[in-house]
Coordinates of C-alpha atoms in Angstrom, one line a residue:
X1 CA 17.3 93.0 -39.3
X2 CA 15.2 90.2 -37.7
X3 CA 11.8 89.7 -39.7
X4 CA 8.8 88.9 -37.7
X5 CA 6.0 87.0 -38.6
X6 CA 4.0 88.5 -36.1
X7 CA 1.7 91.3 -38.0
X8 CA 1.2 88.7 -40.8
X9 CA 0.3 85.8 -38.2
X10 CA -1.8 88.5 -36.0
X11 CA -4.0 89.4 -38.8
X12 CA -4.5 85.8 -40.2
X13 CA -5.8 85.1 -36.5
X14 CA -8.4 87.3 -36.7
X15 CA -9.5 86.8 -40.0
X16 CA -9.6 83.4 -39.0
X17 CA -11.5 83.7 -35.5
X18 CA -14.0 85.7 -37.4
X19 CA -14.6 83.2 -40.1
X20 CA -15.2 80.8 -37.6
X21 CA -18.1 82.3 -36.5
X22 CA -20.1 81.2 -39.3
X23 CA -17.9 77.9 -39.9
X24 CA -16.6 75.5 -37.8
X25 CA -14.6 73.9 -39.9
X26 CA -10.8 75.2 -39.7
X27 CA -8.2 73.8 -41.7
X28 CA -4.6 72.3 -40.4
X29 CA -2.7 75.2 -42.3
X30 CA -4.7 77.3 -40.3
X31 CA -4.2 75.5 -36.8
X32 CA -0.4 75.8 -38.0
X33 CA -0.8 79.6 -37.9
X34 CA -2.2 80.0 -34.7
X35 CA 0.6 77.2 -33.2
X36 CA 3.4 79.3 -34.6
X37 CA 2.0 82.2 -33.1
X38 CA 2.2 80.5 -29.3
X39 CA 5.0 79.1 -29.5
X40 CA 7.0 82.7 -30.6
X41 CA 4.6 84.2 -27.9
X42 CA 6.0 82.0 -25.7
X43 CA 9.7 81.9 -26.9
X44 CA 10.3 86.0 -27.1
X45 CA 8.4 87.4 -24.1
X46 CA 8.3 83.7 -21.2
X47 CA 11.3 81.9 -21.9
X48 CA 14.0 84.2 -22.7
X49 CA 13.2 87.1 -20.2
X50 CA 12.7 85.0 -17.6
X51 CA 15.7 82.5 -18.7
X52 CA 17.6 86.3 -18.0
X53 CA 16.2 87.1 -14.9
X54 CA 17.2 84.2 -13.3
X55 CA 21.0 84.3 -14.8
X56 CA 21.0 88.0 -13.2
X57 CA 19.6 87.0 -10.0
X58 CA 22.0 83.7 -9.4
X59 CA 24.8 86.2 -10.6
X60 CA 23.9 88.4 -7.5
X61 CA 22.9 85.7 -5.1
X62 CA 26.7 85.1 -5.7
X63 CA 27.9 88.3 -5.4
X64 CA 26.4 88.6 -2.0
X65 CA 27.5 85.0 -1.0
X66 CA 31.6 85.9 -1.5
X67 CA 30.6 89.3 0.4
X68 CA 29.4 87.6 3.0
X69 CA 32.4 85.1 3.0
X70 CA 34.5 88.3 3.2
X71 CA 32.4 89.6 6.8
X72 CA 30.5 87.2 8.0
X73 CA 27.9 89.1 9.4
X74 CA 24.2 89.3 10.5
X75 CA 23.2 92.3 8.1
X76 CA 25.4 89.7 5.0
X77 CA 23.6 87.0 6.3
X78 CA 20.2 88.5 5.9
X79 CA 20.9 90.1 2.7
X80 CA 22.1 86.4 1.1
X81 CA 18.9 84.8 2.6
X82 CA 16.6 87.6 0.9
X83 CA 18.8 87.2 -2.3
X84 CA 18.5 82.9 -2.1
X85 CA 14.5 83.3 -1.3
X86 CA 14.3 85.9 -4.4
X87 CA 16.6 83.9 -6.5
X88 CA 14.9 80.9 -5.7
X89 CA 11.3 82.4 -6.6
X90 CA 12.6 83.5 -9.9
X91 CA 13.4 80.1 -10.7
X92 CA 10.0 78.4 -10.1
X93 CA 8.8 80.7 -12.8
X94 CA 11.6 78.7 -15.1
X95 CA 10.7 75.5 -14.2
X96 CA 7.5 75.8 -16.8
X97 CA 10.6 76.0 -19.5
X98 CA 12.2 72.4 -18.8
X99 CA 11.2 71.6 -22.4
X100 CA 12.7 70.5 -25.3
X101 CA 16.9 70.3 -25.1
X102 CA 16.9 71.9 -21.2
X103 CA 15.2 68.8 -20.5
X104 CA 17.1 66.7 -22.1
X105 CA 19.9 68.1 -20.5
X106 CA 18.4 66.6 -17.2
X107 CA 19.8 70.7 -16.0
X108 CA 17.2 71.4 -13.7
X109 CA 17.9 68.4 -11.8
X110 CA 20.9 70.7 -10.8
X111 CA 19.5 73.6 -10.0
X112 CA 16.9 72.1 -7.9
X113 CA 16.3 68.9 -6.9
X114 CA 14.3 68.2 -3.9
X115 CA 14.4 66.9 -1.5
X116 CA 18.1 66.8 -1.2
X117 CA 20.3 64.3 0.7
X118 CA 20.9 65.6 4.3
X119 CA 23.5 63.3 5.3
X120 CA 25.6 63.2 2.4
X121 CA 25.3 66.7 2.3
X122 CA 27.3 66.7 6.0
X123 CA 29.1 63.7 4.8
X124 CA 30.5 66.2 2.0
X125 CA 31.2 68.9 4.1
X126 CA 33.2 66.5 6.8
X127 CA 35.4 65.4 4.4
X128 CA 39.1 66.7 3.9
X129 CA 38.5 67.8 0.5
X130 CA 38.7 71.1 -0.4
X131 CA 36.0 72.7 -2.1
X132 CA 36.9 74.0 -5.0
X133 CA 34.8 75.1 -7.9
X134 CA 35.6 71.6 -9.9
X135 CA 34.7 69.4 -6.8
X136 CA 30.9 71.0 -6.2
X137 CA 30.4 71.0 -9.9
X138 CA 31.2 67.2 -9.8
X139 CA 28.7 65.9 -6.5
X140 CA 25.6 64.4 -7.2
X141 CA 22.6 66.9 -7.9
X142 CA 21.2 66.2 -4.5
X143 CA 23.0 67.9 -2.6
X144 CA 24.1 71.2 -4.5
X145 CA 21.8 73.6 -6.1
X146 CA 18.9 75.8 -4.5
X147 CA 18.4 72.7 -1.6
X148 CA 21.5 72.7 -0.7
X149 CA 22.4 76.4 -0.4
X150 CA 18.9 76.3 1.9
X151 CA 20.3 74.2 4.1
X152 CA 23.3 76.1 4.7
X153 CA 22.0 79.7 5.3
X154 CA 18.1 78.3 7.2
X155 CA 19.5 75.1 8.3
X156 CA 20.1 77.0 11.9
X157 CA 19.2 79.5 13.8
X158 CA 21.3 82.7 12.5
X159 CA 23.7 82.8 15.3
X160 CA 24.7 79.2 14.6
X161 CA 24.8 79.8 11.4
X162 CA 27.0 82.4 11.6
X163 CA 29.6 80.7 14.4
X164 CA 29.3 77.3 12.1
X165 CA 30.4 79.6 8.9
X166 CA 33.3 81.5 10.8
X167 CA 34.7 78.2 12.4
X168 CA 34.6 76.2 9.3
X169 CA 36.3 76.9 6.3
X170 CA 35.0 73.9 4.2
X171 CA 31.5 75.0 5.1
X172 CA 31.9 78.4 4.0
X173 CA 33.9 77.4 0.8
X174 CA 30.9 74.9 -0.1
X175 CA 28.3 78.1 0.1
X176 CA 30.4 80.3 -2.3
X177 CA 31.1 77.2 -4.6
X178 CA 27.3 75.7 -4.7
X179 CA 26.5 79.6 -5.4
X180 CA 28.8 79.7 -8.1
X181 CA 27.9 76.3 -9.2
X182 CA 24.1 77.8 -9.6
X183 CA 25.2 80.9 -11.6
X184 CA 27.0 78.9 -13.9
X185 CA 23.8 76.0 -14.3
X186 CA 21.7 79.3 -14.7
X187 CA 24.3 80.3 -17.9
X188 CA 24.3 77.1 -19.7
X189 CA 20.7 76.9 -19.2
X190 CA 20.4 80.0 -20.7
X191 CA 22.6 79.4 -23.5
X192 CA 20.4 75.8 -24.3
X193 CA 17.2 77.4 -25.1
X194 CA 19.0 80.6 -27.2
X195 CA 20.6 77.7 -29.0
X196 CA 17.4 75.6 -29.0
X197 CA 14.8 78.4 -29.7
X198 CA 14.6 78.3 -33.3
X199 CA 13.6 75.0 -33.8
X200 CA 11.3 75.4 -30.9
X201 CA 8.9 78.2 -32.8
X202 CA 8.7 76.4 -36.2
X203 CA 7.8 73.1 -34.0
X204 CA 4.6 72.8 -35.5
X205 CA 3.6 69.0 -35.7
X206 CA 1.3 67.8 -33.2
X207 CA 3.6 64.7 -32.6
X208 CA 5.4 64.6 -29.0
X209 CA 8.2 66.6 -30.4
X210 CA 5.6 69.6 -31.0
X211 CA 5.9 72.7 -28.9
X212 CA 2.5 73.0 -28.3
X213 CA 2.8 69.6 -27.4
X214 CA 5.2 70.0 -25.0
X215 CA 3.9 73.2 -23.8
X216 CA 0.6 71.3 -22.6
X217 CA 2.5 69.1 -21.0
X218 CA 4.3 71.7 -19.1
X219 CA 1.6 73.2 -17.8
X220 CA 0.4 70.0 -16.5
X221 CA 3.3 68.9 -14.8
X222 CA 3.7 72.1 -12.6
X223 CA -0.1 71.5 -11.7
X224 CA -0.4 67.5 -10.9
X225 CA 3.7 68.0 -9.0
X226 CA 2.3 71.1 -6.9
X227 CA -1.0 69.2 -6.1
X228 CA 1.3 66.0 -5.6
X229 CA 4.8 66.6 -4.2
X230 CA 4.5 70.1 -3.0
X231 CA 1.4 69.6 -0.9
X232 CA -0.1 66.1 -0.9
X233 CA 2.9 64.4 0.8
X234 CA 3.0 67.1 3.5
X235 CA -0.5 66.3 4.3
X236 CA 0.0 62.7 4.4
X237 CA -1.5 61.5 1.2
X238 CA 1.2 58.7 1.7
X239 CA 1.1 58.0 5.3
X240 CA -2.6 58.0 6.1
X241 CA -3.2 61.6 6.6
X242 CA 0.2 61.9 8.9
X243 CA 1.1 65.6 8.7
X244 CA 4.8 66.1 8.0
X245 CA 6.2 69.8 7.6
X246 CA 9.2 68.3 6.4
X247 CA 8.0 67.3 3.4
X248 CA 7.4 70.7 2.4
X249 CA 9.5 72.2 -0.9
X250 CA 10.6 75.3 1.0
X251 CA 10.1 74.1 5.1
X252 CA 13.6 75.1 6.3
X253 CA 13.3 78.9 5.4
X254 CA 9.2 78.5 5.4
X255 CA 8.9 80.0 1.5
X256 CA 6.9 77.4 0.5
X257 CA 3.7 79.8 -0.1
X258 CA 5.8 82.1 -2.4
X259 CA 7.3 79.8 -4.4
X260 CA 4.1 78.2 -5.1
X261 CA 2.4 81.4 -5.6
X262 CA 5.4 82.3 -8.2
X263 CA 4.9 79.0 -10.3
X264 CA 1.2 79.5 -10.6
X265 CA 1.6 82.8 -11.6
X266 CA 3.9 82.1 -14.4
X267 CA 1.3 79.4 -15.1
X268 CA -1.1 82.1 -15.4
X269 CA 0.9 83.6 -18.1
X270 CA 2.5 80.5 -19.9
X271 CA -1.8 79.8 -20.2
X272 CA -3.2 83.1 -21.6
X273 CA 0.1 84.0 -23.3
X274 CA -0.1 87.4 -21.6
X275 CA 3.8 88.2 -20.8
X276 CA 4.9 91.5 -20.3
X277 CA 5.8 93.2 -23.5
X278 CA 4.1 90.6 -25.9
X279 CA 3.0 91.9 -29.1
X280 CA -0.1 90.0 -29.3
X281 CA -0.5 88.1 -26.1
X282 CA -1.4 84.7 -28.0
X283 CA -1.8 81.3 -25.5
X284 CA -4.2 78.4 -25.1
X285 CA -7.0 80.4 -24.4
X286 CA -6.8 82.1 -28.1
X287 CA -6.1 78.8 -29.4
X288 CA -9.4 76.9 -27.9
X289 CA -11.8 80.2 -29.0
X290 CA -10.0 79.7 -32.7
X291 CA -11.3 76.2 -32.3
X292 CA -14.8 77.7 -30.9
X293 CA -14.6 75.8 -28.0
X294 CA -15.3 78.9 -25.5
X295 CA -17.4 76.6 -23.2
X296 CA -14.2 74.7 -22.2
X297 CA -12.4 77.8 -21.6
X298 CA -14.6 78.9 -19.3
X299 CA -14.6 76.1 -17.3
X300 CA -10.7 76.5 -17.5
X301 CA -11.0 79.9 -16.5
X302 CA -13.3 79.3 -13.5
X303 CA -10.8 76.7 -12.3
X304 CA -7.6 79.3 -12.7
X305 CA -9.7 81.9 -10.5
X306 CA -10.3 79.1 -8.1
X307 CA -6.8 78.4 -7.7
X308 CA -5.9 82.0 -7.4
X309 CA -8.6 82.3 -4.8
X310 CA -7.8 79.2 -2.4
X311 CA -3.9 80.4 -2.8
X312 CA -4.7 84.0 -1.9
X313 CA -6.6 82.6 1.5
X314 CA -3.3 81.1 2.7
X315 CA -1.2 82.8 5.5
X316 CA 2.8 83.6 4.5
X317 CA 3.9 80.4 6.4
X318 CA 2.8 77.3 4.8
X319 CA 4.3 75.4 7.8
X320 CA 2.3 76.9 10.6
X321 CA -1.1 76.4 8.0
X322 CA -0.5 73.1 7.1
X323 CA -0.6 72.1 10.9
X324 CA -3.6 75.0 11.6
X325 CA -5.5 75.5 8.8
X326 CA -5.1 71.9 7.1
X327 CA -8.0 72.5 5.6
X328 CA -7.0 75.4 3.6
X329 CA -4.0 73.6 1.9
X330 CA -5.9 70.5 1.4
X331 CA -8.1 73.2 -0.6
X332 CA -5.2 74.6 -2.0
X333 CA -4.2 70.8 -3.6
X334 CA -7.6 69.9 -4.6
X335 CA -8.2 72.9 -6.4
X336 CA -5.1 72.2 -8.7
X337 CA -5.7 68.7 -8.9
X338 CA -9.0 70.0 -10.4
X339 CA -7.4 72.4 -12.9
X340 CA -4.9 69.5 -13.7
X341 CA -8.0 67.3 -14.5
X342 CA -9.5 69.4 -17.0
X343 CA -6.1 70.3 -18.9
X344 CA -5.6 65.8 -18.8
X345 CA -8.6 64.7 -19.6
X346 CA -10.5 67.6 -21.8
X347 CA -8.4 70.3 -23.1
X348 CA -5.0 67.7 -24.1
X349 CA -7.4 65.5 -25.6
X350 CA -9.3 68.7 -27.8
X351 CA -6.2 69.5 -28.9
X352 CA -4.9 67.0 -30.2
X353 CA -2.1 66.8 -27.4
X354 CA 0.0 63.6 -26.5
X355 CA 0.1 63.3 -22.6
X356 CA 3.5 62.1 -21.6
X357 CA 3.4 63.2 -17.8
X358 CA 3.1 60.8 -15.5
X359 CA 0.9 62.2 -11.9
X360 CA 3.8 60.6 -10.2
X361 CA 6.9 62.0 -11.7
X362 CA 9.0 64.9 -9.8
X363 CA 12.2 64.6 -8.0

């Protein structure tokens, strides 16, 4: 039988936010206590349900990909797309977790790296090589993983999809084995945190290495590369205000809105600790009241709704608003850049947190 710490850790919480009431002083073993219970918040009910949810949804995105290799159909065709989009959204709810060993196995780089190669991609596919499970698995990560099965299925207009996919066999091969290839990076990822997990909830110290440390972090990468790669660069931060749909995460099958709605969401959670199922819903927010810093929080918590609220006010199709409603995703970035400021430069610094994101880094 596994023994929790949880009802022991729970009750030492309160104890200690009450005592801290009438004294502000709160001592290291008790800042461990309320660290330990994050980071098994975190690790039981964020990272390995979600870790699971996306194994079970590559694992069907490839089911339906070798059905639709068997009868290449519209009706197969629409069902893989909805099955890559859902897959897909799954996943930017896991890219919070590219902590600890999963990012020292570089694995997300394989999954998703954006944006991919074009023409090696059809460099690949001209070739005489067959391809086979071992040959995708061995291709640079820029032009396999959720990118490059995009391309393939939104890359057209279905009917040409469809004739390209029944006249060539190296085409079709490449869809089942990137799909495959995706179920399998989905596995191993899976397999690296269950392996990793117990050294990530007694990961205490405050040094880089901590996993409140690295938490923070995460939640301030997904904010600075939304704000940054996912939205800036579309709306010419680069280029003098050029507009460029291309530059959009998601532009071939316009699911650019979802997926950045899904990320935030899981932000939303990863923050406040609130995951479906959790015992006591521990996350940064409990955390800064322990260390009676509510004023800060509610500034944090006014910036979250703010975010939620510009988000909400876009359309489904972030191509047609970023060239009709530029405004609104210019709003959309600033108010993440905003939340991103106050997680940098006041609630990192509160807590003792080593910043090791830089606002440039991303794919």
């Amino acid at each position: 039988m596994k023994f929790s710490l949880y009802p022991f850790l729970l009750l030492a919480s309160l104890l200690l936010v009450a005592a801290c009431d009438s004294n502000d002083e709160i001592s290291e073993e008790q800042l461990l206590e309320q660290r330990i219970l994050q980071l098994e918040n975190m690790d039981e009910f964020g990272a390995k349900p979600i870790l699971q949810e996306f194994v079970d949804a590559s694992t069907q995105l490839l089911a339906n990909a070798e059905a639709f290799a068997q009868d290449i159909s519209t009706a197969n065709l629409s069902t893989l797309k909805a099955q890559w989009k859902a897959t897909t959204i799954v996943f930017k709810k896991c890219e919070l977790y590219d902590i600890g060993d999963i990012s020292d196995n570089f694995i997300h780089f394989r999954i998703h790296r954006w944006p991919i190669k074009v023409e090696a991609l059809i460099d690949t596919l001209g070739t005489n090589t067959p391809a086979t499970a071992s040959y995708v698995a061995n291709l640079g990560s820029n032009i396999v993983g959720l990118g490059a099965i995009e391309y393939l299925l939104f890359g057209m207009e279905p009917a040409a999809t469809l004739t390209a996919m029944q006249n060539d066999a190296k085409r079709l091969d490449y869809l089942v084995e990137a799909t495959r290839y995706l179920k399998d990076q989905a596995v191993e990822m899976q397999g690296i945190w269950d392996n990793y997990s117990p050294r990530f909830v007694v990961a205490t110290e405050t040094r880089i290495s901590g996993g409140q440390n690295q938490m923070t972090n995460a939640v301030l990468a997904l904010l600075e590369e939304s704000a940054r790669l996912r939205l800036g660069k579309a709306l010419g931060e680069d280029t003098g205000g050029t507009l460029n749909q291309e530059l959009l995460e998601a532009f071939r099958s316009d699911a650019s809105v979802d997926f950045l709605k899904s990320g935030f969401d899981e932000w939303k959670l990863y923050f406040y600790g609130d995951f479906a199922n959790s015992t006591d819903n521990y996350g940064f927010d409990d955390y800064l009241l322990a260390l009676n810093n509510d004023e800060l929080l509610n500034r944090m918590n006014t910036a979250i709704e703010v975010c939620d609220d510009e988000l909400n006010k876009l359309g489904n199709s972030l191509n047609q608003e970023l060239a009709s409603n530029t405004a609104q995703v210019t709003a959309v970035r600033d108010a993440l850049r905003a939340l991103a400021v106050l997680v940098r430069n006041e609630m990192a610094i509160f807590i003792g947190a080593t910043i090791t994101v830089n606002e440039t880094d991303g794919d």
